[in-house]
Amino acid sequence: ILLALIIGGVTWWLLKRNSKKDNSFSNGKSYTIQPTSLTMQNSTDNSFVKKLQSSGRSLVVFYGSQTGTGEEFAGRLAKEGVRYRMKGMVADPEECDMEDLVNLKNIPNSLAVFCMATYGEGDPTDNAMEFYEWLQNGDADLTGLNYAVFGLGNKTYEHYNEVAIYIDKRLEELGATRVYELGLGDDDANIEDDFITWKDKFWPAVCEYFGIESTGEDISIRQYRLEEYEDAPDRVYTGEMARLHSLKNQRPPYDAKNPYLAKITVNRELFTSGDRHCMHIEFDIEDSKMRYDSGDHLAVYPVNNSELVEKIGKLCEKNLDTIFSLINTDEESSKKHPFPCPCSYRTALTHYLDITQNPRTHVLKELAEYCSDPAEKEKLKLMASTSPEGKALYQKWIIEDNRNIVHILEDTPSCKPALDHLCELLPRLQPRYYSISSSPRLHPSTVHATAVVVEYKTPTGRINKGVATTWLREKIPKEDQAALTVPIFIRKSQFRLPTKPQTPIIMIGPGTGVAPFRGFIQERFSSKEDGKQVGQTVLYFGCRKKTEDYIYQAEFEKYENNGLLTLKLAFSRDQPQKVYVTHLLEKDADLIWNIFENNGHLYICGDAKSMAVDVRNVILRIIQEKGNMTEEQAQAYYKKMETQKRISMDVW
Ligand code: FMN
């Protein structure tokens, strides 16, 4: 009895302590730990079906999204539901018990839509990972579930839209009914156009399937109501993320929703001349408990350019110091505000909203309502329509002429939108990702990034500047000044060195594509220092001129002299005829084939559109020629290397 009492007491004490720990996670604020799929079954909080039922809804739109496009599309579909007598709800699969899909049929005329992006090698986004695995491994009976899928992808990737294609197929296999055919959006062309073209056929198909009629209304649907404050409330956000109640009290684990405010310890120029700039930046992660591997990605939350922000205030004729909140009119929604509120308009435009993207058509449609000049109104409406002239005008005036919201308001002077409405319409400012350019073995307490400062002239004669790189360029630490900090987190990647250091590797990384390879080389150097045998390590690097933009020259030459690295350099503008890394690869066919046949690995990093495609073609030709193969055999050989993770790409 005594023993039982002791065990019982200790268990009770441990449980109590753990529950306290969980609740104090976010600065004393109650916080629900994500349940695993096993605990999900019993969870009622995550039952989206219950939520739909209690709020009289029949449409749920799930999104798998990394950089916000899928989430935005899902939001638009859910909002539009009311036009078709289907009240909708957006849902993050990571926050839902997805096994509840089997119960959706209990709601009459219910529909689940999935807006799913594909990443890497046909992988789902982080927030859709668990759902994807559940679909792959489970055998739930989804008979009676009505669904439709829209995929977000990019045709330059080999695994184009694979996640959406799989989900669409798998849901049918599990017994669900496809209400409308799979839509595929291509980010390389015009994903907005693909989406609206799909959506415009999707809704009539839904109406026909359920025997419902559209309300015919084409009114603007606002999701949030405005509250402005005359006296500043106690808590006003000034740029921090919602979970970071105080930047001084940051707590791990750090991720996209809870970034770490890292000190910049080094920020130096890498180009030695010319008018372009490339930064080498080191972020201090010593106290963060964050770990990284060579090849991982560093995410940086940037801040918008203050000139652009001020321009929006002037164009909308609004005092940017006004404190406001956007409050979801849907009280059931888990998303109370579109970004941390209350805050000033200046904060919202500086920290939370993307003001440099080309706005999507639904933004133009809403802006049209604020035009006093009928011609300007018609122009915006036309661009938002699905007519061929409208699409062509959108492509020319917005995409090719590269207009952001500021440019549109400048060039449509009668358009004076309510700033709170504009804040609702603009997408959230997303973190920017960089391939980490250091190895944790040499730099355990810092992560390094290598980034070219983006700046170019648009066809309308305006200078567009990259949000993050322009902002980071100013952040040069000075000894006598307070530390410069930046919100960051680390995203794991599949871009990995072979486990055995003796495996030979070829790295192809022109320009800043060399970034992850600096980390790889440092890692192999560290193995060599530890007395391990290190295999052939070949780097193909290319840039314009040796004296101008050959980054990390001294460091790479040090590793070359030390016998670790074989450097292959292509300087395109140092001689009359252009030389690129592909030319060097062609010449080195024997070396490459030899490394392949010795179980070596090939890595490609940098520009996805031209460089990666050209490199792949050269490699295929080498395999075909040196391996005495047909074109098909060479492709199969290449494919096999990819499957074995012996060919990896980190391209953008
Ligand atoms: N699209 C594909 O179809 N297949 C891929 O393998 C793929 N990999 C990607 C990898 C990276 C690093 C990036 C930046 C994009 C990739 N894409 C790929 C394109 C994205 O899926 C596409 O841009 C999509 O619109 C992103 O949606 P999101 O903003 O909701 O995350």
XYZ file of C-alpha atoms and ligand atoms in Angstrom:
683
model
C 0.000 0.000 0.000
C 2.817 2.365 0.954
C 4.604 1.662 -2.328
C 1.406 2.292 -4.301
C 0.888 5.560 -2.452
C 4.450 6.684 -3.178
C 4.172 5.781 -6.873
C 0.776 7.505 -7.097
C 2.120 10.632 -5.399
C 5.181 10.865 -7.619
C 3.087 10.352 -10.782
C 0.664 13.076 -9.693
C 3.547 15.458 -8.965
C 5.199 14.752 -12.321
C 1.959 15.263 -14.245
C 1.281 18.519 -12.457
C 4.810 19.762 -13.156
C 4.565 18.900 -16.850
C 1.208 20.577 -17.267
C 2.651 23.712 -15.663
C 5.589 23.577 -18.063
C 3.303 23.336 -21.102
C 1.167 26.223 -19.989
C 4.031 28.540 -19.255
C 5.554 27.947 -22.685
C 4.625 31.236 -24.194
C 5.353 33.701 -21.477
C 2.645 32.549 -19.139
C 0.093 32.460 -21.918
C -1.854 29.239 -22.312
C -0.449 27.274 -25.245
C -1.630 24.002 -26.712
C 1.099 21.573 -27.664
C 0.461 20.066 -31.097
C -0.981 16.593 -30.592
C 0.528 13.698 -32.441
C -1.670 11.759 -34.830
C -2.308 9.172 -32.132
C -3.624 11.627 -29.586
C -5.497 13.402 -32.344
C -8.165 10.743 -32.415
C -9.506 11.717 -29.044
C -8.974 15.392 -29.388
C -12.077 17.483 -29.677
C -10.289 20.865 -29.948
C -8.889 19.960 -33.334
C -12.117 18.627 -34.772
C -12.720 20.842 -37.766
C -16.002 19.025 -38.416
C -17.326 20.133 -35.010
C -16.197 23.654 -35.755
C -17.943 23.618 -39.127
C -21.092 22.219 -37.571
C -21.244 24.690 -34.713
C -20.829 27.646 -37.052
C -23.225 26.481 -39.767
C -20.544 25.923 -42.397
C -20.159 23.273 -45.058
C -16.930 24.226 -46.839
C -13.438 23.684 -45.455
C -10.378 24.753 -47.439
C -7.096 23.228 -46.299
C -3.737 24.585 -47.391
C -0.241 23.185 -47.633
C 1.850 26.316 -47.880
C 5.403 27.367 -47.153
C 5.557 30.907 -48.486
C 1.910 31.886 -48.243
C 0.502 31.498 -51.772
C -1.448 28.337 -51.009
C -2.742 29.870 -47.802
C -3.843 32.979 -49.677
C -5.642 30.946 -52.359
C -7.364 28.893 -49.651
C -8.536 32.076 -47.942
C -9.966 33.431 -51.179
C -11.868 30.211 -51.912
C -13.270 30.000 -48.394
C -14.421 33.626 -48.560
C -16.077 33.160 -51.946
C -18.153 30.261 -50.628
C -20.943 32.582 -49.416
C -21.614 33.564 -53.031
C -22.524 29.939 -53.602
C -24.433 29.463 -50.357
C -21.536 27.573 -48.791
C -20.103 29.273 -45.733
C -16.428 28.410 -45.703
C -13.500 28.057 -43.303
C -9.765 27.976 -43.988
C -7.828 25.334 -42.106
C -4.186 24.489 -41.530
C -3.864 20.678 -41.653
C -1.167 20.895 -39.001
C -3.697 22.288 -36.564
C -6.512 19.886 -37.425
C -7.294 16.303 -36.695
C -7.263 15.221 -40.336
C -8.733 11.823 -39.451
C -11.905 13.841 -38.947
C -12.241 13.844 -42.760
C -14.172 10.602 -42.348
C -16.845 12.552 -40.436
C -17.251 15.404 -42.894
C -19.976 13.480 -44.725
C -22.213 14.032 -41.670
C -22.583 17.651 -42.732
C -25.007 17.845 -45.657
C -23.572 19.203 -48.918
C -20.124 19.507 -47.401
C -16.951 19.964 -49.380
C -13.238 19.812 -48.559
C -10.867 21.696 -50.859
C -7.087 21.303 -50.716
C -4.684 24.006 -51.948
C -1.385 22.170 -51.771
C 2.123 23.298 -52.754
C 4.985 20.975 -53.680
C 8.592 21.466 -52.597
C 12.033 19.972 -53.046
C 11.793 16.539 -54.540
C 8.046 16.307 -54.645
C 7.714 16.898 -50.905
C 4.782 18.438 -49.056
C 5.146 21.682 -47.133
C 6.033 21.493 -43.436
C 2.429 22.079 -42.339
C 1.105 19.334 -44.616
C 3.743 16.709 -43.807
C 1.753 14.800 -41.184
C -1.435 14.794 -43.287
C 0.538 13.562 -46.304
C 2.046 10.706 -44.310
C -1.387 9.841 -42.944
C -2.745 9.614 -46.484
C 0.214 7.505 -47.623
C 0.183 5.082 -44.723
C -3.454 5.039 -43.666
C -6.454 3.292 -45.120
C -9.314 5.421 -43.821
C -12.641 4.954 -45.548
C -13.412 8.342 -47.062
C -16.612 7.281 -48.803
C -19.035 10.185 -48.804
C -16.319 12.854 -48.627
C -16.618 15.439 -51.414
C -13.355 17.063 -52.415
C -11.382 19.083 -54.943
C -7.648 19.810 -55.143
C -5.687 22.758 -56.501
C -1.923 22.298 -56.679
C 0.783 24.924 -56.471
C 4.048 24.115 -58.166
C 6.621 25.198 -60.658
C 7.262 23.508 -64.000
C 11.000 24.051 -63.806
C 11.059 21.404 -61.077
C 11.142 17.795 -62.093
C 8.555 16.803 -59.499
C 5.994 19.251 -60.810
C 2.989 19.520 -58.483
C 3.512 15.975 -57.265
C 1.915 16.535 -53.870
C -1.387 17.786 -55.296
C -1.410 15.062 -57.944
C -0.907 12.416 -55.274
C -3.515 13.835 -52.862
C -6.093 14.073 -55.640
C -5.474 10.462 -56.637
C -5.209 9.088 -53.104
C -8.441 10.667 -51.860
C -10.272 8.976 -54.707
C -8.599 5.653 -53.898
C -9.831 5.988 -50.325
C -13.389 6.330 -51.567
C -13.866 10.108 -51.652
C -15.714 11.803 -54.533
C -13.936 14.327 -56.729
C -16.353 17.196 -57.271
C -14.138 19.018 -59.750
C -10.971 18.069 -61.579
C -7.511 18.718 -60.190
C -6.155 22.194 -60.962
C -2.428 22.769 -61.355
C -0.810 26.166 -60.871
C 2.593 26.888 -62.360
C 4.568 29.505 -60.498
C 7.044 29.692 -63.358
C 4.348 31.106 -65.659
C 1.339 32.806 -64.014
C -0.004 30.900 -61.033
C -2.641 33.562 -60.360
C -4.038 33.074 -63.843
C -4.031 29.289 -63.406
C -5.868 29.667 -60.113
C -8.612 32.011 -61.299
C -9.116 30.007 -64.496
C -9.563 26.852 -62.383
C -11.722 28.623 -59.790
C -14.074 30.042 -62.402
C -14.924 26.548 -63.586
C -14.732 24.992 -60.145
C -17.629 27.008 -58.670
C -20.173 26.199 -61.417
C -19.167 22.523 -61.097
C -19.766 22.698 -57.326
C -23.141 24.353 -57.869
C -24.144 21.679 -60.336
C -22.951 18.836 -58.142
C -24.853 20.006 -55.070
C -27.789 21.435 -57.041
C -27.265 24.911 -55.623
C -27.560 28.262 -57.323
C -25.077 31.067 -57.084
C -26.423 34.114 -55.236
C -25.180 36.045 -58.255
C -23.765 38.661 -55.931
C -20.327 39.943 -56.712
C -19.831 42.046 -53.670
C -16.622 42.713 -51.849
C -16.422 40.394 -48.894
C -14.457 41.736 -45.984
C -13.190 39.216 -43.529
C -12.084 41.727 -40.903
C -13.706 44.719 -39.288
C -11.717 47.796 -38.387
C -11.189 49.232 -34.954
C -9.098 52.374 -34.615
C -7.955 53.626 -31.220
C -7.876 57.216 -30.127
C -5.936 56.341 -26.984
C -3.211 53.786 -27.486
C -4.183 50.441 -25.915
C -1.886 48.812 -23.311
C -0.366 46.357 -25.730
C 0.638 47.637 -29.150
C 2.724 45.467 -31.466
C 5.696 47.144 -33.034
C 6.923 44.457 -35.385
C 7.332 41.370 -33.233
C 5.670 38.076 -34.158
C 2.462 37.248 -32.296
C 4.019 34.603 -30.072
C 6.911 36.814 -29.113
C 5.335 38.845 -26.378
C 8.624 40.331 -25.484
C 11.743 40.110 -27.554
C 13.813 39.938 -24.399
C 12.048 36.793 -23.251
C 12.522 34.595 -26.252
C 12.246 30.896 -25.725
C 13.129 27.906 -27.875
C 12.127 26.035 -29.953
C 12.494 28.605 -32.710
C 10.573 28.207 -35.935
C 8.550 30.180 -38.474
C 5.993 31.191 -35.845
C 8.568 31.864 -33.171
C 11.731 33.199 -34.823
C 14.928 33.853 -32.902
C 16.194 37.381 -32.704
C 19.828 36.839 -33.677
C 22.660 39.329 -33.433
C 24.576 40.099 -36.608
C 28.247 39.736 -35.746
C 29.792 40.174 -39.193
C 28.465 41.846 -42.341
C 31.067 42.391 -45.038
C 31.196 43.000 -48.772
C 32.470 40.090 -50.854
C 32.682 41.689 -54.296
C 35.909 43.546 -54.825
C 34.733 45.960 -57.533
C 31.865 46.812 -59.845
C 28.514 48.270 -58.868
C 26.926 45.052 -57.638
C 27.161 43.973 -54.009
C 27.354 40.622 -52.264
C 27.196 40.307 -48.492
C 28.733 37.779 -46.166
C 26.680 37.896 -42.971
C 27.198 35.976 -39.735
C 24.336 35.510 -37.271
C 25.039 34.650 -33.640
C 23.035 31.615 -32.476
C 25.146 30.845 -29.405
C 22.346 31.229 -26.823
C 19.521 29.967 -28.995
C 19.969 26.181 -28.698
C 19.438 26.168 -32.488
C 21.396 23.550 -34.388
C 22.093 23.373 -38.079
C 23.756 21.156 -40.658
C 25.655 22.209 -43.761
C 23.099 22.500 -46.562
C 20.249 23.744 -44.327
C 18.423 26.977 -45.071
C 18.381 30.130 -43.009
C 15.112 32.069 -42.974
C 15.209 35.807 -42.332
C 12.169 37.965 -41.585
C 12.906 41.259 -43.336
C 11.472 44.756 -42.942
C 10.047 46.849 -45.792
C 11.720 49.955 -47.108
C 10.458 53.011 -45.166
C 10.204 55.178 -48.306
C 7.716 52.750 -49.845
C 5.749 52.598 -46.582
C 5.514 56.388 -46.357
C 4.415 56.556 -49.994
C 1.480 54.231 -49.287
C 0.410 56.459 -46.365
C 0.470 59.521 -48.625
C -1.273 57.803 -51.557
C -4.042 56.514 -49.262
C -4.159 59.859 -47.437
C -3.892 58.235 -44.042
C -1.890 59.056 -40.924
C 0.403 56.045 -40.518
C 0.705 56.578 -36.746
C -2.947 55.632 -36.220
C -3.253 52.518 -34.057
C -5.739 49.995 -35.380
C -6.883 46.394 -35.205
C -8.372 44.217 -37.899
C -10.747 41.847 -36.129
C -12.103 38.728 -37.817
C -15.853 39.032 -38.303
C -15.968 35.262 -38.067
C -15.792 34.751 -34.336
C -15.307 31.003 -34.690
C -12.110 31.418 -36.682
C -8.862 30.528 -34.943
C -7.285 33.466 -36.758
C -8.497 36.531 -34.867
C -6.312 39.017 -36.766
C -4.481 38.788 -40.117
C -1.284 39.942 -38.352
C -0.420 40.974 -34.784
C -2.919 43.659 -33.738
C -3.268 46.321 -32.465
C -0.438 48.076 -34.236
C 0.081 51.264 -36.197
C -0.456 51.315 -39.962
C 3.260 52.039 -40.243
C 4.095 48.857 -38.328
C 1.684 46.768 -40.401
C 3.149 48.053 -43.672
C 6.723 47.823 -42.445
C 6.752 44.436 -40.725
C 3.716 42.368 -41.570
C 2.630 42.992 -45.163
C 4.211 42.352 -48.515
C 4.202 45.654 -50.404
C 6.680 44.754 -53.136
C 4.999 41.773 -54.835
C 2.944 42.163 -58.005
C -0.576 42.242 -56.522
C -2.913 39.452 -57.536
C -6.103 40.039 -59.497
C -8.480 39.960 -56.508
C -6.601 42.946 -55.050
C -7.138 44.894 -58.295
C -10.815 44.023 -58.266
C -11.230 45.485 -54.768
C -9.065 48.521 -55.615
C -11.316 49.284 -58.609
C -14.114 50.158 -56.190
C -12.024 53.015 -54.816
C -11.416 54.718 -58.203
C -13.282 57.970 -58.841
C -12.166 58.042 -62.495
C -14.396 55.624 -64.470
C -11.609 54.843 -66.976
C -9.213 53.826 -64.199
C -11.934 51.799 -62.535
C -12.635 49.918 -65.768
C -8.945 49.270 -66.343
C -8.494 47.673 -62.908
C -11.700 45.676 -63.309
C -10.616 44.457 -66.722
C -7.294 43.229 -65.356
C -9.139 41.354 -62.615
C -11.435 39.649 -65.109
C -10.843 36.330 -66.824
C -11.386 37.763 -70.308
C -8.459 37.307 -72.726
C -7.926 41.127 -72.965
C -8.026 41.370 -69.182
C -5.498 38.588 -68.758
C -3.221 40.098 -71.406
C -3.396 43.512 -69.779
C -2.644 42.041 -66.325
C 0.329 40.184 -67.780
C 1.687 43.333 -69.446
C 0.797 46.087 -66.945
C 1.392 44.207 -63.703
C 3.764 41.321 -64.394
C 5.986 42.513 -67.251
C 6.043 46.148 -66.142
C 6.632 44.812 -62.628
C 4.271 47.092 -60.708
C 3.879 46.714 -56.972
C 1.062 48.279 -54.932
C 2.863 51.626 -54.714
C 3.351 51.773 -58.487
C -0.302 50.869 -59.105
C -1.558 53.599 -56.762
C 0.856 56.095 -58.333
C -0.300 55.203 -61.846
C -4.006 55.116 -60.913
C -4.203 58.498 -59.178
C -7.971 58.498 -58.622
C -7.729 55.267 -56.612
C -7.784 56.082 -52.901
C -8.364 52.809 -51.033
C -9.194 52.654 -47.339
C -5.851 51.717 -45.849
C -7.345 49.124 -43.501
C -8.926 47.374 -46.501
C -5.592 47.445 -48.302
C -3.964 45.946 -45.208
C -6.513 43.129 -45.347
C -5.857 42.519 -49.036
C -2.060 42.534 -49.097
C -0.361 39.181 -48.434
C 1.754 38.638 -45.320
C 5.439 39.502 -45.616
C 7.236 36.156 -45.837
C 10.658 35.189 -44.579
C 13.428 35.028 -47.170
C 15.448 31.814 -47.356
C 19.210 31.550 -47.848
C 21.383 28.470 -48.217
C 23.581 28.459 -45.144
C 27.181 29.016 -46.202
C 28.980 27.654 -43.129
C 29.582 24.327 -41.433
C 28.585 23.848 -37.790
C 31.826 21.939 -37.301
C 33.884 25.075 -37.897
C 31.218 27.561 -36.775
C 28.972 25.995 -34.134
C 27.780 29.312 -32.692
C 27.175 31.255 -35.898
C 25.294 30.673 -39.152
C 26.611 32.351 -42.282
C 24.624 33.609 -45.255
C 25.861 34.840 -48.624
C 23.542 37.132 -50.550
C 23.733 39.403 -53.579
C 21.953 42.730 -53.074
C 18.972 42.772 -55.414
C 18.396 46.005 -57.330
C 17.115 46.518 -60.878
C 15.287 48.970 -63.120
C 11.749 48.049 -64.163
C 10.276 48.786 -67.630
C 8.502 51.845 -66.145
C 11.913 53.270 -65.215
C 11.565 52.635 -61.472
C 14.273 51.088 -59.343
C 13.062 47.970 -57.526
C 15.081 46.847 -54.540
C 15.109 43.413 -52.898
C 13.358 43.670 -49.526
C 15.642 41.544 -47.384
C 18.982 42.170 -49.061
C 18.503 45.970 -49.128
C 17.560 45.915 -45.460
C 20.389 43.581 -44.432
C 22.954 45.667 -46.281
C 22.408 48.512 -43.818
C 22.925 46.223 -40.847
C 26.646 46.582 -40.323
C 27.604 45.987 -36.675
C 29.694 48.709 -35.055
C 31.563 48.230 -31.809
C 30.280 51.324 -30.054
C 26.654 50.753 -31.012
C 23.852 48.529 -29.774
C 23.661 45.046 -31.284
C 21.817 44.723 -34.593
C 19.291 41.923 -34.455
C 17.304 40.043 -37.061
C 14.462 37.480 -36.603
C 15.633 34.163 -38.035
C 14.952 30.438 -37.952
C 16.584 27.420 -39.537
C 14.816 25.147 -41.973
C 16.121 21.635 -42.398
C 16.911 20.620 -45.954
C 17.574 17.435 -47.899
C 20.781 18.897 -49.337
C 23.292 16.760 -47.487
C 26.878 15.602 -47.825
C 27.356 11.836 -48.126
C 27.713 10.248 -44.692
C 31.187 8.914 -45.465
C 33.778 11.652 -46.025
C 35.750 9.409 -48.381
C 32.901 9.480 -50.948
C 33.995 11.703 -53.864
C 31.806 14.717 -54.593
C 31.277 17.217 -57.413
C 29.710 20.558 -56.519
C 28.401 22.920 -59.196
C 27.594 26.356 -57.819
C 28.070 29.454 -59.942
C 27.505 32.858 -58.295
C 25.924 32.664 -54.853
C 25.058 29.070 -55.734
C 28.428 28.383 -54.129
C 27.003 29.245 -50.681
C 26.130 25.754 -49.379
C 29.361 24.398 -50.879
C 31.432 26.684 -48.668
C 29.718 24.847 -45.792
C 30.351 21.442 -47.404
C 34.026 22.237 -47.989
C 34.452 23.452 -44.410
C 32.837 20.228 -43.212
C 35.186 18.057 -45.281
C 38.133 20.183 -44.114
C 37.135 19.494 -40.527
C 36.960 15.743 -41.243
C 40.436 15.922 -42.780
C 41.763 17.771 -39.732
C 40.307 14.976 -37.604
C 42.533 12.568 -39.517
C 39.744 11.037 -41.611
C 40.288 10.081 -45.210
C 38.435 12.567 -47.423
C 37.440 11.736 -51.001
C 37.872 13.891 -54.081
C 36.144 17.256 -53.536
C 35.606 19.123 -56.802
C 34.029 22.578 -56.996
C 32.816 24.192 -60.218
C 32.413 27.905 -59.621
C 31.642 30.633 -62.121
C 31.240 34.391 -62.076
C 31.844 37.404 -64.363
C 35.427 38.430 -63.590
C 38.134 37.011 -61.371
C 38.924 40.446 -59.964
C 35.311 41.451 -59.419
C 32.912 38.846 -58.117
C 34.992 35.755 -57.289
C 33.648 35.301 -53.773
C 35.565 33.477 -51.017
C 38.615 33.319 -53.319
C 41.210 33.325 -50.520
C 39.351 30.664 -48.550
C 38.874 28.349 -51.528
C 42.519 28.763 -52.568
C 43.590 27.879 -49.032
C 41.649 24.601 -49.249
C 43.057 23.980 -52.729
C 46.641 24.497 -51.502
C 45.961 22.236 -48.573
C 45.114 19.448 -51.024
C 41.459 19.146 -50.069
C 39.763 20.957 -52.924
C 39.954 20.775 -56.723
C 38.844 24.167 -58.047
C 37.340 24.553 -61.517
C 36.732 28.184 -62.377
C 34.752 29.798 -65.196
C 35.055 33.592 -65.536
C 32.525 34.501 -68.198
C 33.792 38.014 -68.988
C 37.569 37.679 -68.611
C 38.055 36.823 -72.311
C 36.283 37.632 -75.587
C 34.238 34.426 -75.645
C 31.953 33.573 -72.723
C 32.985 30.666 -70.483
C 30.456 29.077 -68.132
C 30.622 26.114 -65.756
C 28.857 23.991 -68.381
C 31.843 24.466 -70.731
C 34.188 23.210 -68.024
C 31.958 20.207 -67.327
C 32.012 19.264 -71.015
C 35.808 19.311 -70.976
C 35.932 17.269 -67.752
C 33.726 14.422 -68.971
C 36.279 11.780 -67.913
C 36.706 13.181 -64.423
C 32.942 13.354 -63.904
C 32.252 9.894 -65.235
C 35.026 8.492 -63.089
C 33.522 10.048 -59.947
C 30.056 8.721 -60.853
C 31.419 5.239 -61.354
C 33.134 5.448 -57.975
C 29.828 5.988 -56.225
C 30.364 9.731 -56.091
C 27.736 12.401 -55.471
C 26.777 15.412 -57.593
C 25.382 18.649 -56.165
C 23.907 21.577 -58.111
C 23.029 24.883 -56.514
C 21.886 28.223 -57.961
C 19.665 29.436 -60.755
C 16.892 26.943 -61.511
C 15.735 28.260 -64.845
C 18.791 28.179 -67.029
C 21.892 27.014 -65.143
C 20.408 23.890 -63.518
C 18.713 22.827 -66.756
C 21.894 23.347 -68.820
C 24.012 21.485 -66.267
C 21.589 18.555 -66.245
C 21.729 18.333 -70.037
C 25.533 18.337 -70.077
C 25.650 15.676 -67.376
C 23.191 13.529 -69.336
C 25.383 13.842 -72.440
C 28.467 12.843 -70.432
C 26.694 9.775 -69.024
C 25.493 8.815 -72.491
C 28.922 9.240 -74.104
C 31.174 7.836 -71.395
C 28.801 5.056 -70.414
C 28.088 4.083 -74.037
C 24.388 4.473 -73.418
C 21.317 5.502 -75.355
C 19.544 8.707 -74.355
C 16.945 6.700 -72.404
C 19.605 4.664 -70.617
C 21.446 7.840 -69.641
C 18.227 9.293 -68.260
C 17.571 6.122 -66.276
C 21.143 6.263 -64.892
C 20.627 9.906 -63.862
C 17.246 9.073 -62.312
C 18.749 6.220 -60.330
C 21.429 8.532 -58.961
C 18.682 10.931 -57.894
C 16.730 8.174 -56.181
C 19.887 7.102 -54.374
C 20.284 10.746 -53.304
C 23.568 10.868 -55.212
C 22.341 13.811 -57.281
C 20.881 16.677 -55.228
C 19.752 20.162 -56.185
C 19.238 23.319 -54.185
C 17.962 25.711 -56.801
C 15.737 28.769 -56.922
N 7.188 23.177 -57.367
C 6.995 21.914 -57.851
O 6.051 21.683 -58.603
N 7.850 20.907 -57.525
C 8.923 21.075 -56.716
O 9.642 20.115 -56.474
C 9.147 22.399 -56.179
N 10.195 22.664 -55.357
C 10.419 23.927 -54.909
C 11.552 24.209 -54.113
C 11.825 25.496 -53.679
C 13.048 25.763 -52.844
C 10.930 26.556 -54.023
C 11.182 27.975 -53.547
C 9.801 26.297 -54.786
C 9.532 24.994 -55.253
N 8.430 24.723 -56.053
C 8.236 23.445 -56.547
C 7.477 25.784 -56.406
C 6.439 26.037 -55.312
O 5.658 24.908 -55.036
C 5.520 27.175 -55.785
O 6.325 28.347 -55.834
C 4.301 27.399 -54.920
O 3.533 28.442 -55.484
C 4.642 27.793 -53.485
O 3.454 27.845 -52.722
P 3.432 28.458 -51.235
O 3.727 29.948 -51.382
O 2.027 28.242 -50.755
O 4.427 27.752 -50.395
